[in-house]
CSV table of C-alpha atoms and ligand atoms in Angstrom, one decimal:
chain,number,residue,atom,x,y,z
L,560,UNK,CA,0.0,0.0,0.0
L,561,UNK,CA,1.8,3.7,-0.8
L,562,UNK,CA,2.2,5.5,2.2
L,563,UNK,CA,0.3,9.1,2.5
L,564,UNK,CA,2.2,11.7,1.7
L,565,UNK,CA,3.3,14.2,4.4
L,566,UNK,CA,0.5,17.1,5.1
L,567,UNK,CA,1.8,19.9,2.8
L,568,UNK,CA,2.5,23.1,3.1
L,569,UNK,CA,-0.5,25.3,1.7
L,570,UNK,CA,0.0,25.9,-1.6
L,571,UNK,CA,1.2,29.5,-3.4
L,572,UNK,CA,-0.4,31.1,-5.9
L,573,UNK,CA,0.9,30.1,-9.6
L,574,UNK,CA,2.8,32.9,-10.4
L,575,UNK,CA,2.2,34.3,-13.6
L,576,UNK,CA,6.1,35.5,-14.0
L,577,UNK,CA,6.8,31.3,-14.5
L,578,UNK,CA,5.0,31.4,-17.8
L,579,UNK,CA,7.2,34.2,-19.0
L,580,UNK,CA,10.4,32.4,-17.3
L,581,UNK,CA,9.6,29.0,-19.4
L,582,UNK,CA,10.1,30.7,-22.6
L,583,UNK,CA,13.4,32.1,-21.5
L,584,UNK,CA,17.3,30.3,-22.8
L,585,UNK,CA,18.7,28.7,-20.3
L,586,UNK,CA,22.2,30.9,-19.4
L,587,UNK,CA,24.5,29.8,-18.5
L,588,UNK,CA,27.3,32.7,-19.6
L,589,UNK,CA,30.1,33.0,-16.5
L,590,UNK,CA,31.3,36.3,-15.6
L,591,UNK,CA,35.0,35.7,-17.0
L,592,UNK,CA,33.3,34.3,-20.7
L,593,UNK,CA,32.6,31.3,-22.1
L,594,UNK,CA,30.1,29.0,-20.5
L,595,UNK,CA,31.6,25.5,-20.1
L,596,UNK,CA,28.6,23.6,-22.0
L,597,UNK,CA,26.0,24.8,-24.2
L,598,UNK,CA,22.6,24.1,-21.6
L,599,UNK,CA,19.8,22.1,-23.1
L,600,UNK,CA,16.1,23.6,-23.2
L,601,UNK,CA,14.0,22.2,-21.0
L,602,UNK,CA,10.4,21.0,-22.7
L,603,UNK,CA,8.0,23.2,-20.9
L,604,UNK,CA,5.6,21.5,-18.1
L,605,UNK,CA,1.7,22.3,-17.6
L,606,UNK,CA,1.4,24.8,-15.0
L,607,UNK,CA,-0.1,23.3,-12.0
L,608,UNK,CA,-3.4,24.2,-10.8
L,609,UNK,CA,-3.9,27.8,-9.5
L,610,UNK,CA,-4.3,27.9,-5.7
L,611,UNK,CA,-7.4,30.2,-4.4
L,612,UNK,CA,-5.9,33.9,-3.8
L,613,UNK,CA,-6.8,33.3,-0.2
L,614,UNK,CA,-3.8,31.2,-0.1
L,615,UNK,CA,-1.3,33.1,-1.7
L,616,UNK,CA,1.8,34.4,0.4
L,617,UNK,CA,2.7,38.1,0.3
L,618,UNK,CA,6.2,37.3,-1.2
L,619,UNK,CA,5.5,34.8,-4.0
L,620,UNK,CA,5.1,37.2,-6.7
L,621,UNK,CA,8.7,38.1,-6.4
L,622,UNK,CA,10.8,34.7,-5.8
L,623,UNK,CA,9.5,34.3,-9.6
L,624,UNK,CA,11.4,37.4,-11.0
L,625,UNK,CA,14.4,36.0,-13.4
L,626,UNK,CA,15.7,39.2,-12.8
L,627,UNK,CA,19.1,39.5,-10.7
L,628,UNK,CA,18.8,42.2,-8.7
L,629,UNK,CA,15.2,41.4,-7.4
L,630,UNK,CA,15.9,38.2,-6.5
L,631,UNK,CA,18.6,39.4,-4.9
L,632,UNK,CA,16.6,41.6,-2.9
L,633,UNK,CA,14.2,39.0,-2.2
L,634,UNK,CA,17.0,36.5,-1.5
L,635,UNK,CA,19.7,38.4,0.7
L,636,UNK,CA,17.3,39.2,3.3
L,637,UNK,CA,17.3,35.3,4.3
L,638,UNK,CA,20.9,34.4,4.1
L,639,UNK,CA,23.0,34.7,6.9
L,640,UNK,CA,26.5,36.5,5.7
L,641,UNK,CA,25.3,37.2,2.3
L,642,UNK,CA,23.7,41.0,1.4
L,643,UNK,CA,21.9,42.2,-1.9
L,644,UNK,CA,25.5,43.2,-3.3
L,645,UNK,CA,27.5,40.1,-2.7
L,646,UNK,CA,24.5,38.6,-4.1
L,647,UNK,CA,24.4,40.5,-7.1
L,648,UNK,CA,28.0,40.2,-7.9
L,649,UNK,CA,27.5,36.1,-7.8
L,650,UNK,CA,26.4,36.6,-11.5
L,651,UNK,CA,23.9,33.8,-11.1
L,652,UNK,CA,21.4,33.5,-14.4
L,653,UNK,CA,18.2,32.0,-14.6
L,654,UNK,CA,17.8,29.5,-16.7
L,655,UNK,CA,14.7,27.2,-17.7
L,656,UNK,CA,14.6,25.0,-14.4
L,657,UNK,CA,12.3,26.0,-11.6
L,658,UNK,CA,10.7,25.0,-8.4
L,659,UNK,CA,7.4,23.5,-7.5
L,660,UNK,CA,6.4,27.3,-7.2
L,661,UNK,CA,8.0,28.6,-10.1
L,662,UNK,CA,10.8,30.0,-8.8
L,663,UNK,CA,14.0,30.0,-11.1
L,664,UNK,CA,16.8,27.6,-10.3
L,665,UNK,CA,19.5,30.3,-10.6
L,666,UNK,CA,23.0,29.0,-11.4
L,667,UNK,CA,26.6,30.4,-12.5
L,668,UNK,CA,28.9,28.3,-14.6
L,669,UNK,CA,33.0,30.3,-13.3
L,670,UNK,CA,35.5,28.9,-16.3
L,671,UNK,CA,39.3,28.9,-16.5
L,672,UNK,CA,40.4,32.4,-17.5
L,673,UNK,CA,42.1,30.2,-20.3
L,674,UNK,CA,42.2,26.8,-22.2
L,675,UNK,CA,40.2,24.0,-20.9
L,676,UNK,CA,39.1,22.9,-17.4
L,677,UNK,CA,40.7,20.2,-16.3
L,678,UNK,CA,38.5,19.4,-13.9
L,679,UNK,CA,34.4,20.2,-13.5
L,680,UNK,CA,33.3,20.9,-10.3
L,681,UNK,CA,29.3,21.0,-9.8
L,682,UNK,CA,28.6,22.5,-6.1
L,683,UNK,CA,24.7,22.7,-4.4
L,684,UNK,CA,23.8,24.6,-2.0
L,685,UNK,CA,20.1,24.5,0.2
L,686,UNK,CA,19.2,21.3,-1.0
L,687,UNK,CA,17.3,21.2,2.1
L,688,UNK,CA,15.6,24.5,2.9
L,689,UNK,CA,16.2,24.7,6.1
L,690,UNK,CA,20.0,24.6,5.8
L,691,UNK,CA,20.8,28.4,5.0
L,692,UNK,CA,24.2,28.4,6.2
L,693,UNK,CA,24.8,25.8,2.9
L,694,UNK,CA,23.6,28.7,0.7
L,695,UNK,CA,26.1,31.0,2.8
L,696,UNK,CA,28.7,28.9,1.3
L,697,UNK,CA,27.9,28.8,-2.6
L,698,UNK,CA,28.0,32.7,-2.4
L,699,UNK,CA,31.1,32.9,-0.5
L,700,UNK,CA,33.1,30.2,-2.8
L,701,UNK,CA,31.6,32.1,-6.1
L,702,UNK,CA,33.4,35.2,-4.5
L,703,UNK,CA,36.6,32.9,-4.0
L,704,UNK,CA,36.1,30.8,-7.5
L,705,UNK,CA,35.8,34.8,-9.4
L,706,UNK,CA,39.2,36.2,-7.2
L,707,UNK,CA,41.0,32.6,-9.0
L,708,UNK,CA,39.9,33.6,-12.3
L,709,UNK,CA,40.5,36.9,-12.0
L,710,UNK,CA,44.7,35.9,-10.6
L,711,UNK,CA,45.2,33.4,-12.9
L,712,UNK,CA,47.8,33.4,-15.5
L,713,UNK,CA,46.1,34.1,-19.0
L,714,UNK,CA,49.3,32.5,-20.7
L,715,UNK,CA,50.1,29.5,-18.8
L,716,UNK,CA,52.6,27.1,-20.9
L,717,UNK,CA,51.5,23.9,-21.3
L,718,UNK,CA,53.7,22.6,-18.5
L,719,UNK,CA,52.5,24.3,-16.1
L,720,UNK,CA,50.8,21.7,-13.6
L,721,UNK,CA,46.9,22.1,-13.7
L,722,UNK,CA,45.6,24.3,-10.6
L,723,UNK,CA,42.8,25.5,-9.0
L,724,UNK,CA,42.9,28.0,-11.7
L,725,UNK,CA,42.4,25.4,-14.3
L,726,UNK,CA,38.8,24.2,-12.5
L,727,UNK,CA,35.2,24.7,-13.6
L,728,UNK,CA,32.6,25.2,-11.2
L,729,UNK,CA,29.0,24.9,-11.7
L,730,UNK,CA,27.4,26.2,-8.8
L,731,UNK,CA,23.7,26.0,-7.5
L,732,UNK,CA,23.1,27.9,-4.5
L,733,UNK,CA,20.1,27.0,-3.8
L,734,UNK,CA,18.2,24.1,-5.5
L,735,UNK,CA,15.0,24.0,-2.9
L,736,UNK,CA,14.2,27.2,-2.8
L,737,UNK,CA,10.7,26.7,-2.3
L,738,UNK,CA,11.7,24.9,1.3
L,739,UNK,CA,13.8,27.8,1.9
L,740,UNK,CA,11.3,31.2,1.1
L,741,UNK,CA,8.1,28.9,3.2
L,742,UNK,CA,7.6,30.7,6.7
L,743,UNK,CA,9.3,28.5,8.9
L,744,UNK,CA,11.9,27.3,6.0
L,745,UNK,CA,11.5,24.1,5.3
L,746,UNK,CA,13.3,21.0,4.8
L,747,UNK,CA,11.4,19.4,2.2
L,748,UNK,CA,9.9,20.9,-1.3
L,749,UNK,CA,6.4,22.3,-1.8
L,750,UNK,CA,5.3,18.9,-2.5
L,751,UNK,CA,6.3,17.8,0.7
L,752,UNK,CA,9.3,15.6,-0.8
L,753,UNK,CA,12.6,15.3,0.7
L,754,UNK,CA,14.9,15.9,-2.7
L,755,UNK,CA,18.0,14.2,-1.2
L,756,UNK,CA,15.9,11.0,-1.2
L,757,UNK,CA,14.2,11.6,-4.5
L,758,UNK,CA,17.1,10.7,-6.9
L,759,UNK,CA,17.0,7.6,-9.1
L,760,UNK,CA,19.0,5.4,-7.0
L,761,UNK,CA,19.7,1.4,-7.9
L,762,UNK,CA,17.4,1.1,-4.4
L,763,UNK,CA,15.0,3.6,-4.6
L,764,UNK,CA,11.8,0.9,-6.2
L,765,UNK,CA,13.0,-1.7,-3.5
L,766,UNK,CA,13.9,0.3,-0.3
L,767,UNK,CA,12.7,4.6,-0.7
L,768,UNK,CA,9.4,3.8,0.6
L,769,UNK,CA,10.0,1.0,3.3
L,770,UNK,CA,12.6,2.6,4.9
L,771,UNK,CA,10.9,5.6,5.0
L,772,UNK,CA,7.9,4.3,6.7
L,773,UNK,CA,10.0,1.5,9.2
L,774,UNK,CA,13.8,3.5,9.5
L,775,UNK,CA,12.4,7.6,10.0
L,776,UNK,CA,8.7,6.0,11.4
L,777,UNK,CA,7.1,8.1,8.2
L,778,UNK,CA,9.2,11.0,9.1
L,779,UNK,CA,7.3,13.9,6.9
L,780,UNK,CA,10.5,15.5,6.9
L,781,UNK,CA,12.3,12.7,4.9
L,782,UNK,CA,9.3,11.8,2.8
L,783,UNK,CA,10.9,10.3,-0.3
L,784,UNK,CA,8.3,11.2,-2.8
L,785,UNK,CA,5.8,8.5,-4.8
L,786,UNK,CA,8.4,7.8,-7.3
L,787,UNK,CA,11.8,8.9,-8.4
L,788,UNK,CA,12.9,11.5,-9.9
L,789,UNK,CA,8.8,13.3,-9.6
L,790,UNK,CA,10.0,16.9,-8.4
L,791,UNK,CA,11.0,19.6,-11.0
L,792,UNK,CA,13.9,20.3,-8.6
L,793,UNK,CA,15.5,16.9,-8.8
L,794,UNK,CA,14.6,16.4,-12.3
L,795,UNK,CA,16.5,20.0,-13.3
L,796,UNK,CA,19.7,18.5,-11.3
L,797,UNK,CA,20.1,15.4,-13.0
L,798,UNK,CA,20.1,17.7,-16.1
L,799,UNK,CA,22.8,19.5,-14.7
L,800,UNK,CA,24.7,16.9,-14.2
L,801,UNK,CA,23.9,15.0,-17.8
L,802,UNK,CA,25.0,18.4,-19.3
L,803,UNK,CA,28.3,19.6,-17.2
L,804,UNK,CA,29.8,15.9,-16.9
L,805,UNK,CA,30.9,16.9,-13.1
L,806,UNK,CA,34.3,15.3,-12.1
L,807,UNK,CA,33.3,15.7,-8.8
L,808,UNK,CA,29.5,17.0,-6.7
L,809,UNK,CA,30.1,19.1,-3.6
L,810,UNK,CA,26.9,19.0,-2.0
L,811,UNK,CA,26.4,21.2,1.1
L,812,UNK,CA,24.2,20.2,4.3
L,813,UNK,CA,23.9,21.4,7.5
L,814,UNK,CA,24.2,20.9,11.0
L,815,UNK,CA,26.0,17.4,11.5
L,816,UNK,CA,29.2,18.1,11.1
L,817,UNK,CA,31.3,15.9,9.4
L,818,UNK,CA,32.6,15.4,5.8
L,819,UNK,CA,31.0,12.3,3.8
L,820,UNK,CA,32.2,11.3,0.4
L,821,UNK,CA,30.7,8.8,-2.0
L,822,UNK,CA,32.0,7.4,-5.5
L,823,UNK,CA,35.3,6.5,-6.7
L,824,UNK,CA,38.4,7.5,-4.1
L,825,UNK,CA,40.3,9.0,-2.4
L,826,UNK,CA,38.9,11.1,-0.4
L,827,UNK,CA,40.3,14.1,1.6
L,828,UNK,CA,40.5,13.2,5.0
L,829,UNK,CA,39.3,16.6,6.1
L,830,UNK,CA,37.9,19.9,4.5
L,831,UNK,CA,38.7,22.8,7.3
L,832,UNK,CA,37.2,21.5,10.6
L,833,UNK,CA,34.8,18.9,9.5
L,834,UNK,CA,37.0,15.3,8.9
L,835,UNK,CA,36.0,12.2,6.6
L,836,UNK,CA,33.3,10.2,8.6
L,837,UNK,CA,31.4,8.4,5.8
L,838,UNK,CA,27.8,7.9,6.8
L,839,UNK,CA,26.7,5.6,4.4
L,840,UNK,CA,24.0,5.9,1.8
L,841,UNK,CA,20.4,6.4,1.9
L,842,UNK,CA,17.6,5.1,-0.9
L,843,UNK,CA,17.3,7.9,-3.3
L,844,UNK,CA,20.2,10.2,-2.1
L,845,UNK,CA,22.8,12.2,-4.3
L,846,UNK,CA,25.6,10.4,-2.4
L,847,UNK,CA,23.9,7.0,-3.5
L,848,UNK,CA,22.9,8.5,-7.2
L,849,UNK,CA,26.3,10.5,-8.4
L,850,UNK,CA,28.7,8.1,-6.4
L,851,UNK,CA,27.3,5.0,-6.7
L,852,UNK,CA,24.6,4.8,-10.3
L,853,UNK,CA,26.9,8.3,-12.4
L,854,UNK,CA,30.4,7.2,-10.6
L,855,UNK,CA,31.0,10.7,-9.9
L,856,UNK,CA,32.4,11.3,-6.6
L,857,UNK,CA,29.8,13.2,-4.2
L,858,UNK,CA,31.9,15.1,-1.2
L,859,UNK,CA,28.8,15.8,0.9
L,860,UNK,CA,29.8,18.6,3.7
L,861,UNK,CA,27.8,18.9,7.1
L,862,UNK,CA,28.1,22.5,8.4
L,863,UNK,CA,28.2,22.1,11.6
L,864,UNK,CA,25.5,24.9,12.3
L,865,UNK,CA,22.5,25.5,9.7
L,866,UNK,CA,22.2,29.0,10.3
L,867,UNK,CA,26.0,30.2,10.3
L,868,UNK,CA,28.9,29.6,9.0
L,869,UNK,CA,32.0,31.6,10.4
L,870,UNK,CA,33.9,33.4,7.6
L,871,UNK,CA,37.5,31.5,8.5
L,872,UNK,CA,35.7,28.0,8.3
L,873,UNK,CA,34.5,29.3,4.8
L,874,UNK,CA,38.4,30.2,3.8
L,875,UNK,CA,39.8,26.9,5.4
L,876,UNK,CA,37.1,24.7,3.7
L,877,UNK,CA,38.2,26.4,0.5
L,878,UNK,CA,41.6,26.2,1.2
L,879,UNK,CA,41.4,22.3,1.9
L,880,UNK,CA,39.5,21.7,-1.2
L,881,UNK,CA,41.8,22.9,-3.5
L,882,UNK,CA,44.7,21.0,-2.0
L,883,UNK,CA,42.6,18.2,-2.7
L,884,UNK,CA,41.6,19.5,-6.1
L,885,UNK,CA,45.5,19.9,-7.1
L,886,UNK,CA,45.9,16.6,-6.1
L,887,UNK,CA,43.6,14.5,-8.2
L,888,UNK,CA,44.5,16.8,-11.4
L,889,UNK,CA,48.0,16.0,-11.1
L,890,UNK,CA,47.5,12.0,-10.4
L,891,UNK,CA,46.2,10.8,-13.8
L,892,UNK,CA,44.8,7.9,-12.4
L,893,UNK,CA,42.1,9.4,-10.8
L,894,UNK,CA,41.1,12.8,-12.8
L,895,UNK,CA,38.7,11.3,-16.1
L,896,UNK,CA,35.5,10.0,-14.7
L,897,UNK,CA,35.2,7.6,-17.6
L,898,UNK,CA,38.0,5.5,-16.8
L,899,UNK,CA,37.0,5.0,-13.1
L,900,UNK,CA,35.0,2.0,-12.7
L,901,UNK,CA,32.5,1.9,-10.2
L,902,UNK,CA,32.7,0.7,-6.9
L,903,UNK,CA,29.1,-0.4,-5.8
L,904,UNK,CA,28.6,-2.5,-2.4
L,905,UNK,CA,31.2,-0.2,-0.7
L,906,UNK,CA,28.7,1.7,1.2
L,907,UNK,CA,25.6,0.1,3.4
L,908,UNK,CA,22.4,2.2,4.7
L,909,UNK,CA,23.0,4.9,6.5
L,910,UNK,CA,22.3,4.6,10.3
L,911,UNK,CA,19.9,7.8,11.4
L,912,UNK,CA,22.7,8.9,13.0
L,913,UNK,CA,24.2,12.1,11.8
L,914,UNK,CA,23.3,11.9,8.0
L,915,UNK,CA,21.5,14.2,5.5
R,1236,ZN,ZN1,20.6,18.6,4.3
């Protein structure tokens, strides 16, 4: 029998802005130039039914806007450590994807100032919106990704070992950020889904649903969804990663504290003050999609607080990872994601205890 869905969250007005945002291309144009990969439209979906106006939050109209500087202004005033400015100066674009509600899916593709990347980082942010101090972190490492660019040598020889400088980021700040705008924020989507268990895992037909009704006792908070892959949210970020070919997911989660890492090794044994304590895997999370089903490696980081991140944790997490980074570009063995072959079985079900 399929278990009842959580109680949702009442619903928000259809915003007509969405229907203008379908029609527009998907950018994906970095700051610096070129974007990395061409993004693919995304067929348009039936607008969901309109909610009675009775419903309708104050705010809705503008978490819809695919225009920078609103959404900044709607945005900024949420996150801890990040102002309209900052915000602004990310040079996120909205492309096709969007929320449940219609809000945009902003991203921002940073490129080497020259020559291929060498690597392809893809980095989420507030896949849970509850987790602000995750979307804290995308802004702050754009910042730090832009000040690379920016220093980096536009005439490298070809000797030169690869660097940070020689990375491509994709980042996502915030890929729920219909969780994050609700009044509490929220964990889950507007459909009351958990996205971190809605990917397309090997498990997810056999185990999503039974473990979410025996393991979290129907925990509304962790609801899986009906079937894989049914939010726009998770749908839009297995695009992303079909399209940018990721060498490696940094996906950012709040307030356990530790570093988890799933896919193909090794992994850093520490990133600033959080250190390597694998968790396991979970039916229908990215660790158990991009590591385990794509073989890309998925460094999951646990802020230790979800509402705060201090500024030196931000530089010494950034620091760590590109150490780490430096590392796997100049070991051959470990850098093309094609050539790695998978390592399934490795990891069991995650214990309830300090995973995300
Ligand atoms: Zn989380």
């Amino acid at each position: 029998m399929p278990a009842a869905p959580p109680a949702n969250a009442r619903a928000w007005a259809w915003p007509l802005a969405a229907a203008l945002g379908l029609a527009l291309v998907p950018a994906l144009a970095n700051v610096r130039g070129k974007p990395v990969a061409p993004a693919r439209a995304v067929a348009p979906r039936p607008a969901p039914p309109p909610a009675s106006a009775a419903s309708a939050p104050v705010a809705a109209a503008s978490a819809t806007t695919t225009d920078l500087a609103q959404w900044c202004a709607r945005l900024a005033p949420e996150i801890p450590g990040v102002d309209a400015p900052a915000c602004r100066a990310s040079g996120l674009v909205a492309g096709a994807g969007r929320s449940v509600r219609g809000v945009p899916l902003w991203s921002n593709d940073v490129v080497p100032a020259s020559g291929a990347p060498r690597f392809k980082v893809l980095l989420l942010g507030g896949i849970h919106g509850d987790e602000l101090a995750s979307v804290t972190l995308a802004f702050d490492w754009i910042q730090r990704s832009h000040g690379v660019q920016a220093a980096a040598m536009p005439h490298a020889s070809k000797a030169t070992r690869p660097t940070i400088a020689n990375v491509a980021w994709r980042f996502v700040p915030l890929l729920n950020p219909d969780g994050l705008l609700h009044s509490p924020s929220t964990r889950v989507n507007a459909h009351g889904v958990d996205l971190n268990r809605n990917f397309p895992t090997a498990d997810w037909e056999r185990d999503a649903q039974p473990y979410w009704i025996k393991r979290t006792k129907k925990d509304p908070r962790r609801f899986p969804g009906f079937k894989p892959v049914s939010e726009p949210e998770s749908r839009w970020l297995l695009e992303q990663i079909d399209q940018f070919h990721p060498d490696l997911i940094v996906s950012v989660h709040a307030p356990y504290g530790l570093l988890d890492f799933d896919g193909p090794p090794p992994a850093p044994r520490r990133l600033g003050s959080l250190q390597l304590d694998p968790v396991g895997v979970y039916p229908g999370s990215l660790g158990n999609y991009g590591g385990l089903v794509k073989n890309v490696p998925v460094m999951t980081l646990e802020l230790k607080n979800a509402r705060a991140v201090p500024p030196a944790e931000l530089a010494a997490m950034w620091n760590d990872l590109q150490r780490w980074l430096n590392e796997q570009m100049n070991n051959p063995g470990v850098q093309a994601s094609a050539q790695r072959s998978p390592v399934p079985g490795t990891k069991v079900i995650g214990s309830t205890r300090g995973g995300d």
